[in-house]
């Protein structure tokens, strides 16, 4: 044994026990085991794209190693998500690499169509697929009936114009039908007929002192999820958060106040809050104005002279009080809603104290009801009463995203197209019982779910050829089975899709579509936290098989086939109107076309034009960053009579926004729209309201008011009121084939991993003799499903709640219990919920307690 | 005598280390330059080990004999071409067969590994130098953990130290020292045997006490 | 001496699931099967009270990297396959692990086999099974038209979204016949990054650092909010702390 180092003979530092004295080793023949080198992460690149797991449309970055997408995070430049994604961002990796993705175009060889009937799909070439589609479509033109072509759009990007408008209009059909009314059109109705904005609001919660969340769960769904997740903790410290939801949700679990109202009684609760604000003199005077004498004349039950009040930014507060508010005392509302009167008073006073830094966050739960149009208005009216509209800590409109509009198609439409594209639409919008009053216009908006009615009844005519993309109406619309029948009626249907969904089972040709975040070049726009954004979806990886971009490559490839058949109009439009804005070159193939088109739309964001927001110096930089942020949205942009403005063009006067140009408690705008619709059908507004299943008559039709909820199924036969809501892991309809969805299903409060549970209050379960985990059959007037009972105190006795998402009988081997035999895993809420629409807006109905169910042990 | 436990353990660690150095091939110039004898004496004093007399003899012996004489004695005692009279390996004293690389050798090896220690030199792991050096290491980790206030590490290494002391080192040091005393010619090695014997005997109290001091169970 | 620790701020946490999913994408953990979750990060939920006075909370859970780790004590291998690094991470060495599962048995936060709704911070990969059978499955939903797990894996990796990294103790995809658990993403931490669940948490509810440094954020937060640990009575001295409450009610 030798001494190897002199240190071995030295005494430890005389300094003694300071920790530093012990550092370093004085070993000779022994050594501490050294661990191997930590190599860390292998090289890769973060590439910018966009997540479309929900309507937040987060700018994201995808980490790519060896050409594979391996991780997802928020885009580092984003002022919306600050570089974070919610669980959906991570979950989507199982979507792009899903074993059940369609890898080749296929055609149906079994002409019989229906659930459980094997379409007997076989692979075909892209050429055969497009030849078949083009032949079928051209046959319609040859027969002089191009209107019998139907485009069914699902989730989209803003390249939608090309397939949705471009193809349809140049071909000559009026039938470009979007999914928008499944989403939350009734919510937009509430905003439009109070503040004159048909669009989703932005919420300045960082500066709020009171946030009243109504009918949604913003940390889980809605339109600013990561932004809300990031801020909620601080908001709870700095403000009061109150949540209106008939069942416990993620936000209400954390909030100071939870108001679990009876489903569908939102209007009564909103009016009662207004009653407190008005009768106690707590409204925000700078916005609403005040009594001329300064004395509050709003007394419960008492009619007030309109002349006594001088309004500032609003219109019709006294008339509203007289028509709808004066009798809705907290006590009366408590009886209707089952929310205690003291809580109503406390919340209203809390809001008043925090005014005007109050955001009333109007969600679909308050709106997507049979009679939800007026409850949406009532909830949004509260934003006016507390002055939070366009205000610090309140609700805001969005900054503009200065992208280009689609070039006009007129020059490419032949006579046939011009004439037939103006025919009535298959969704029957604007008919007497379906006003669909988007932006004040009779038949102004889509009535997605009613398209099935049009197809089934061949009213106004038969649909012979249809194309659908990124949609699955046979699963996602209430009364889903109606869609199965409707789809079976269409003689030739092409589905562009990533997965063989329920709707695909009715397809004659199936084209493998690109997944949105990973394989497409497109753009979308959205806003949050006062910033609007334009964000690119980019092909960050090479697809494993040839797939097409539905919105750009399908039109291009179809256009080429049309040209071969003597109809070059579509391809001419795409080539000539979407030249590369930098070089002026025409595209020669679908990929070039896609890039030129995206460049065309977004050019002003990166070509040096002064548009404000982020400075981006060129196309290459825009692609690298992946996004553009606007300047922050200023406050009070519409105060001073700018909630509406009149425009005169070619002698025709049109109004954008509210008719009174103010925030309307008495909606002159709705009065004009309803009157116009009634006149069109030569009838009265009262008749229209009756046809639309509303109870209001007379002047009440023009103010936010309470309508008793409409319910399918008697309480006797169907004793439980069904509550539908969205799982926070739903990537709209696209995550149910991902095993991680089931693994973490329990992050939905009250849910259980790998199960589809109906949540029942334990008291009710006791009465039914049900135990936790029992297999149950749930039945409504519309249909019946099987699922699992879970006893939970987050739902009131008499109501049951189930997250939407499961119950697929197709889509893939994970989503369905047995794909080959069409056996569903769990139950689809849309089987239970009957077909219906909120007729004033055209919106699908899924909330408001409209479905009664009975429960039996399976 | 020091009362600060961390400081005391630094001294113990140093003592183990210097004793280990003494059992390496002698390097007289280096030993003298580093005041080996005086330092050892000071440490024993600090630790209240009754070894003043052997330490003085050890220092004198180092002074008195040449490098060559020391080396010859080292070779004769520990390496001996015909079977060393004072084998420096534990297994020779502990195993039935009195052979190298016995079961007891494996015990030592496992204890090194468990503590995250490897042997950097060839040969059986139960060499007196290695065992003393290992004790020095364990004691130093305890001192460090005491200074950091890391009770868990104190407990863990105190336990390791007690186990190693009782299962290995202390079991064969006495016969080993006797063998040196019986065969050594030079005062340096005779004194070294007395120093080692005295120190290891005095250590029993420390290792037992430390490992039974109530700390959260490891 | 460094002792890495994590603080989870329940007031900020919204129970969204992002951290556990992010962990699965970072560490390529396989799907649940045979009572093993393979979720290095997971959640426990609790509903209390009667409607409408109901309270609900979510608690993210992960390996507690205990200072007094029963799993390390239980590991019978020499040198130990489950051991503490100098920075206080409870580390698992894939090469030395013999799959005896003594650690899983000893850990008060783990179960040998989980039932519905239960969590386990240590999981075991069975012998003689591919790590992720989901991507070894050759069946096709529509033969010749849709892909299969095996085909996707062949064109990519298993799992296809496998994040590749190098670490001397643990592989980015672990072999069969061994246990696995959270390792505080040491392959990131030693490169100056934070554990992936920390950077992925959209609520910034997870804070990571050296708790032995009283000036570190973790130490300050634990002190300020009187951080608590899971099952303190077990004497394991966890280094995952919870602060504040999930609900403000």
Short mmCIF file of C-alpha atoms in Angstrom, two decimals, chain A residues 23 32 35-43 46 63 65-66 68-73 83-88 90-91 93-94 97-106 121-123 219 226 228-234 236-237 246-258 260 500 505 544-545 728-729 737 739-741 743-744 746-755 761-762 766 792-797 812-814 819-820, chain C residues 1 9-22 24-26 28-32 37 39 41-45 47-58 79 83 85-87 91 96 116-117 119 132 134-135 137 139-152 155-157 159-170 172 186-188 190-191 196 198-204 244-249:
data_model
loop_
_atom_site.label_atom_id
_atom_site.label_comp_id
_atom_site.label_asym_id
_atom_site.label_seq_id
_atom_site.Cartn_x
_atom_site.Cartn_y
_atom_site.Cartn_z
CA UNK A 23 -15.50 19.88 1.17
CA UNK A 32 -16.38 7.71 -3.54
CA UNK A 35 -21.79 8.21 -11.20
CA UNK A 36 -21.71 8.13 -14.96
CA UNK A 37 -22.12 11.26 -17.00
CA UNK A 38 -25.64 12.63 -17.32
CA UNK A 39 -26.12 13.25 -21.00
CA UNK A 40 -29.52 14.91 -20.62
CA UNK A 41 -31.98 15.58 -23.39
CA UNK A 42 -30.99 14.55 -26.91
CA UNK A 43 -30.99 17.32 -29.51
CA UNK A 46 -39.07 23.53 -30.62
CA UNK A 63 -40.45 19.63 -29.51
CA UNK A 65 -36.55 14.91 -32.10
CA UNK A 66 -35.50 12.89 -35.15
CA UNK A 68 -40.91 12.92 -34.20
CA UNK A 69 -43.17 15.20 -32.14
CA UNK A 70 -42.35 14.44 -28.51
CA UNK A 71 -43.47 17.31 -26.28
CA UNK A 72 -45.75 20.34 -26.41
CA UNK A 73 -45.64 23.70 -24.62
CA UNK A 83 -45.83 29.64 -22.74
CA UNK A 84 -48.13 27.11 -21.06
CA UNK A 85 -50.67 24.62 -22.33
CA UNK A 86 -53.48 22.91 -20.48
CA UNK A 87 -53.71 19.08 -20.37
CA UNK A 88 -55.10 19.01 -23.91
CA UNK A 90 -49.98 17.14 -23.98
CA UNK A 91 -52.83 14.77 -24.69
CA UNK A 93 -49.49 13.51 -28.86
CA UNK A 94 -51.63 10.41 -28.62
CA UNK A 97 -49.65 9.02 -33.31
CA UNK A 98 -52.96 7.22 -32.89
CA UNK A 99 -52.73 3.62 -34.12
CA UNK A 100 -56.25 3.90 -35.57
CA UNK A 101 -55.56 6.77 -37.95
CA UNK A 102 -56.74 6.34 -41.52
CA UNK A 103 -53.64 5.92 -43.65
CA UNK A 104 -55.04 5.65 -47.16
CA UNK A 105 -58.08 6.88 -49.12
CA UNK A 106 -60.85 4.29 -48.98
CA UNK A 121 -64.10 -0.08 -46.72
CA UNK A 122 -61.28 -0.91 -49.12
CA UNK A 123 -58.20 1.14 -49.93
CA UNK A 219 -60.04 26.74 -16.01
CA UNK A 226 -54.19 28.43 -19.75
CA UNK A 228 -57.24 31.55 -16.54
CA UNK A 229 -55.39 28.64 -14.94
CA UNK A 230 -52.38 30.89 -14.54
CA UNK A 231 -54.35 33.75 -13.05
CA UNK A 232 -57.02 32.10 -10.90
CA UNK A 233 -54.83 31.77 -7.80
CA UNK A 234 -54.04 35.49 -7.81
CA UNK A 236 -58.81 34.45 -5.64
CA UNK A 237 -56.37 36.49 -3.55
CA UNK A 246 -75.89 23.53 -11.15
CA UNK A 247 -73.06 21.08 -10.38
CA UNK A 248 -69.69 21.49 -8.71
CA UNK A 249 -67.05 22.43 -11.27
CA UNK A 250 -63.33 23.09 -11.06
CA UNK A 251 -63.69 26.83 -10.65
CA UNK A 252 -66.51 26.62 -8.13
CA UNK A 253 -64.47 24.13 -6.09
CA UNK A 254 -61.87 26.84 -5.55
CA UNK A 255 -64.10 29.92 -5.47
CA UNK A 256 -65.49 31.95 -2.59
CA UNK A 257 -69.09 31.46 -3.78
CA UNK A 258 -70.87 28.63 -5.50
CA UNK A 260 -75.82 25.82 -7.61
CA UNK A 500 -63.11 6.49 -38.84
CA UNK A 505 -69.42 5.00 -41.14
CA UNK A 544 -46.54 8.92 -41.54
CA UNK A 545 -48.76 8.50 -44.65
CA UNK A 728 -61.55 19.20 -19.43
CA UNK A 729 -59.78 16.49 -21.39
CA UNK A 737 -59.37 7.37 -28.76
CA UNK A 739 -55.78 6.08 -23.62
CA UNK A 740 -54.52 9.02 -21.56
CA UNK A 741 -58.03 10.49 -21.75
CA UNK A 743 -56.30 7.34 -17.48
CA UNK A 744 -56.77 10.89 -16.22
CA UNK A 746 -60.62 11.65 -12.76
CA UNK A 747 -59.37 15.21 -13.19
CA UNK A 748 -63.02 15.99 -13.97
CA UNK A 749 -64.46 16.46 -10.46
CA UNK A 750 -66.52 13.47 -9.45
CA UNK A 751 -65.29 11.33 -12.33
CA UNK A 752 -63.43 8.06 -12.14
CA UNK A 753 -60.56 6.93 -14.34
CA UNK A 754 -61.43 4.45 -17.09
CA UNK A 755 -65.16 4.81 -16.42
CA UNK A 761 -76.47 12.54 -5.18
CA UNK A 762 -76.04 9.82 -2.53
CA UNK A 766 -80.07 5.37 -1.64
CA UNK A 792 -71.30 12.35 -5.43
CA UNK A 793 -72.27 15.33 -3.30
CA UNK A 794 -71.27 17.76 -6.06
CA UNK A 795 -74.68 17.39 -7.65
CA UNK A 796 -78.01 18.22 -6.00
CA UNK A 797 -80.69 15.66 -5.24
CA UNK A 812 -61.21 3.67 -33.01
CA UNK A 813 -60.39 0.64 -30.95
CA UNK A 814 -59.95 2.62 -27.75
CA UNK A 819 -65.14 -1.09 -33.06
CA UNK A 820 -65.99 -3.98 -35.39
CA UNK C 1 -25.67 19.74 1.56
CA UNK C 9 -49.15 25.41 -3.95
CA UNK C 10 -52.67 24.01 -3.72
CA UNK C 11 -54.16 27.50 -3.84
CA UNK C 12 -52.76 27.90 -7.35
CA UNK C 13 -53.33 24.31 -8.47
CA UNK C 14 -56.56 23.83 -10.43
CA UNK C 15 -56.19 20.05 -10.69
CA UNK C 16 -56.07 20.26 -14.48
CA UNK C 17 -53.92 17.23 -15.22
CA UNK C 18 -51.24 19.01 -17.24
CA UNK C 19 -48.33 18.08 -14.95
CA UNK C 20 -49.04 14.36 -14.94
CA UNK C 21 -49.56 14.28 -18.69
CA UNK C 22 -46.45 16.36 -19.29
CA UNK C 24 -45.77 11.05 -19.36
CA UNK C 25 -44.51 12.86 -22.45
CA UNK C 26 -41.16 13.67 -20.84
CA UNK C 28 -42.32 8.09 -21.78
CA UNK C 29 -44.12 6.20 -19.06
CA UNK C 30 -46.34 3.38 -20.30
CA UNK C 31 -50.06 2.93 -19.84
CA UNK C 32 -51.67 1.42 -16.77
CA UNK C 37 -50.21 3.00 -13.03
CA UNK C 39 -47.90 7.59 -13.50
CA UNK C 41 -47.18 12.08 -11.24
CA UNK C 42 -50.81 11.53 -10.37
CA UNK C 43 -53.70 12.99 -8.37
CA UNK C 44 -55.79 12.27 -5.35
CA UNK C 45 -59.22 13.85 -5.06
CA UNK C 47 -65.11 15.47 -1.95
CA UNK C 48 -66.44 16.34 1.49
CA UNK C 49 -69.64 17.66 3.00
CA UNK C 50 -73.21 17.51 1.86
CA UNK C 51 -74.71 19.38 -1.07
CA UNK C 52 -74.67 22.36 -1.37
CA UNK C 53 -71.99 22.70 1.30
CA UNK C 54 -69.73 20.46 -0.70
CA UNK C 55 -65.99 20.94 -0.88
CA UNK C 56 -63.75 19.36 -3.42
CA UNK C 57 -60.00 19.23 -3.71
CA UNK C 58 -57.30 17.75 -5.88
CA UNK C 79 -24.81 -1.36 -4.07
CA UNK C 83 -30.45 5.09 -3.31
CA UNK C 85 -27.99 10.96 -4.51
CA UNK C 86 -25.81 13.57 -2.86
CA UNK C 87 -28.52 16.09 -3.81
CA UNK C 91 -32.69 7.61 -7.39
CA UNK C 96 -28.88 -2.82 -10.46
CA UNK C 116 -59.72 2.35 -9.04
CA UNK C 117 -58.92 5.80 -7.77
CA UNK C 119 -52.27 6.10 -6.74
CA UNK C 132 -45.69 -0.50 -24.00
CA UNK C 134 -50.23 -0.58 -26.92
CA UNK C 135 -47.68 0.21 -29.62
CA UNK C 137 -50.34 -4.38 -31.10
CA UNK C 139 -54.45 -5.30 -35.03
CA UNK C 140 -56.06 -2.82 -37.44
CA UNK C 141 -59.51 -1.30 -36.90
CA UNK C 142 -60.16 -1.35 -40.67
CA UNK C 143 -57.77 -3.89 -42.18
CA UNK C 144 -55.54 -2.34 -44.82
CA UNK C 145 -56.99 1.13 -44.25
CA UNK C 146 -56.16 2.17 -40.71
CA UNK C 147 -52.80 1.76 -39.07
CA UNK C 148 -51.83 -0.28 -36.03
CA UNK C 149 -49.81 0.40 -32.92
CA UNK C 150 -46.96 -1.71 -34.23
CA UNK C 151 -46.91 0.08 -37.58
CA UNK C 152 -46.87 3.52 -35.99
CA UNK C 155 -42.26 4.30 -38.36
CA UNK C 156 -41.43 6.27 -35.22
CA UNK C 157 -40.46 4.78 -31.88
CA UNK C 159 -43.79 5.16 -27.67
CA UNK C 160 -43.93 7.19 -30.90
CA UNK C 161 -43.58 10.45 -28.98
CA UNK C 162 -40.61 9.09 -27.01
CA UNK C 163 -38.50 11.92 -25.63
CA UNK C 164 -34.92 10.75 -25.91
CA UNK C 165 -32.47 11.50 -23.12
CA UNK C 166 -29.39 9.99 -21.49
CA UNK C 167 -28.86 9.29 -17.84
CA UNK C 168 -26.48 6.79 -16.25
CA UNK C 169 -29.02 5.46 -13.74
CA UNK C 170 -32.27 5.36 -15.68
CA UNK C 172 -35.75 7.16 -21.15
CA UNK C 186 -32.38 14.64 -12.82
CA UNK C 187 -31.47 14.46 -16.51
CA UNK C 188 -32.89 17.98 -16.76
CA UNK C 190 -28.27 18.53 -13.82
CA UNK C 191 -28.38 20.48 -17.06
CA UNK C 196 -40.69 18.89 -16.53
CA UNK C 198 -42.63 22.20 -12.91
CA UNK C 199 -42.12 23.93 -16.26
CA UNK C 200 -45.34 22.43 -17.61
CA UNK C 201 -47.65 23.51 -14.77
CA UNK C 202 -49.83 26.25 -16.28
CA UNK C 203 -50.68 27.53 -12.79
CA UNK C 204 -47.02 27.74 -11.71
CA UNK C 244 -52.11 26.67 1.26
CA UNK C 245 -55.50 25.15 0.62
CA UNK C 246 -57.19 24.15 -2.61
CA UNK C 247 -60.37 26.07 -1.87
CA UNK C 248 -60.78 29.54 -0.42
CA UNK C 249 -64.19 28.71 1.05
#
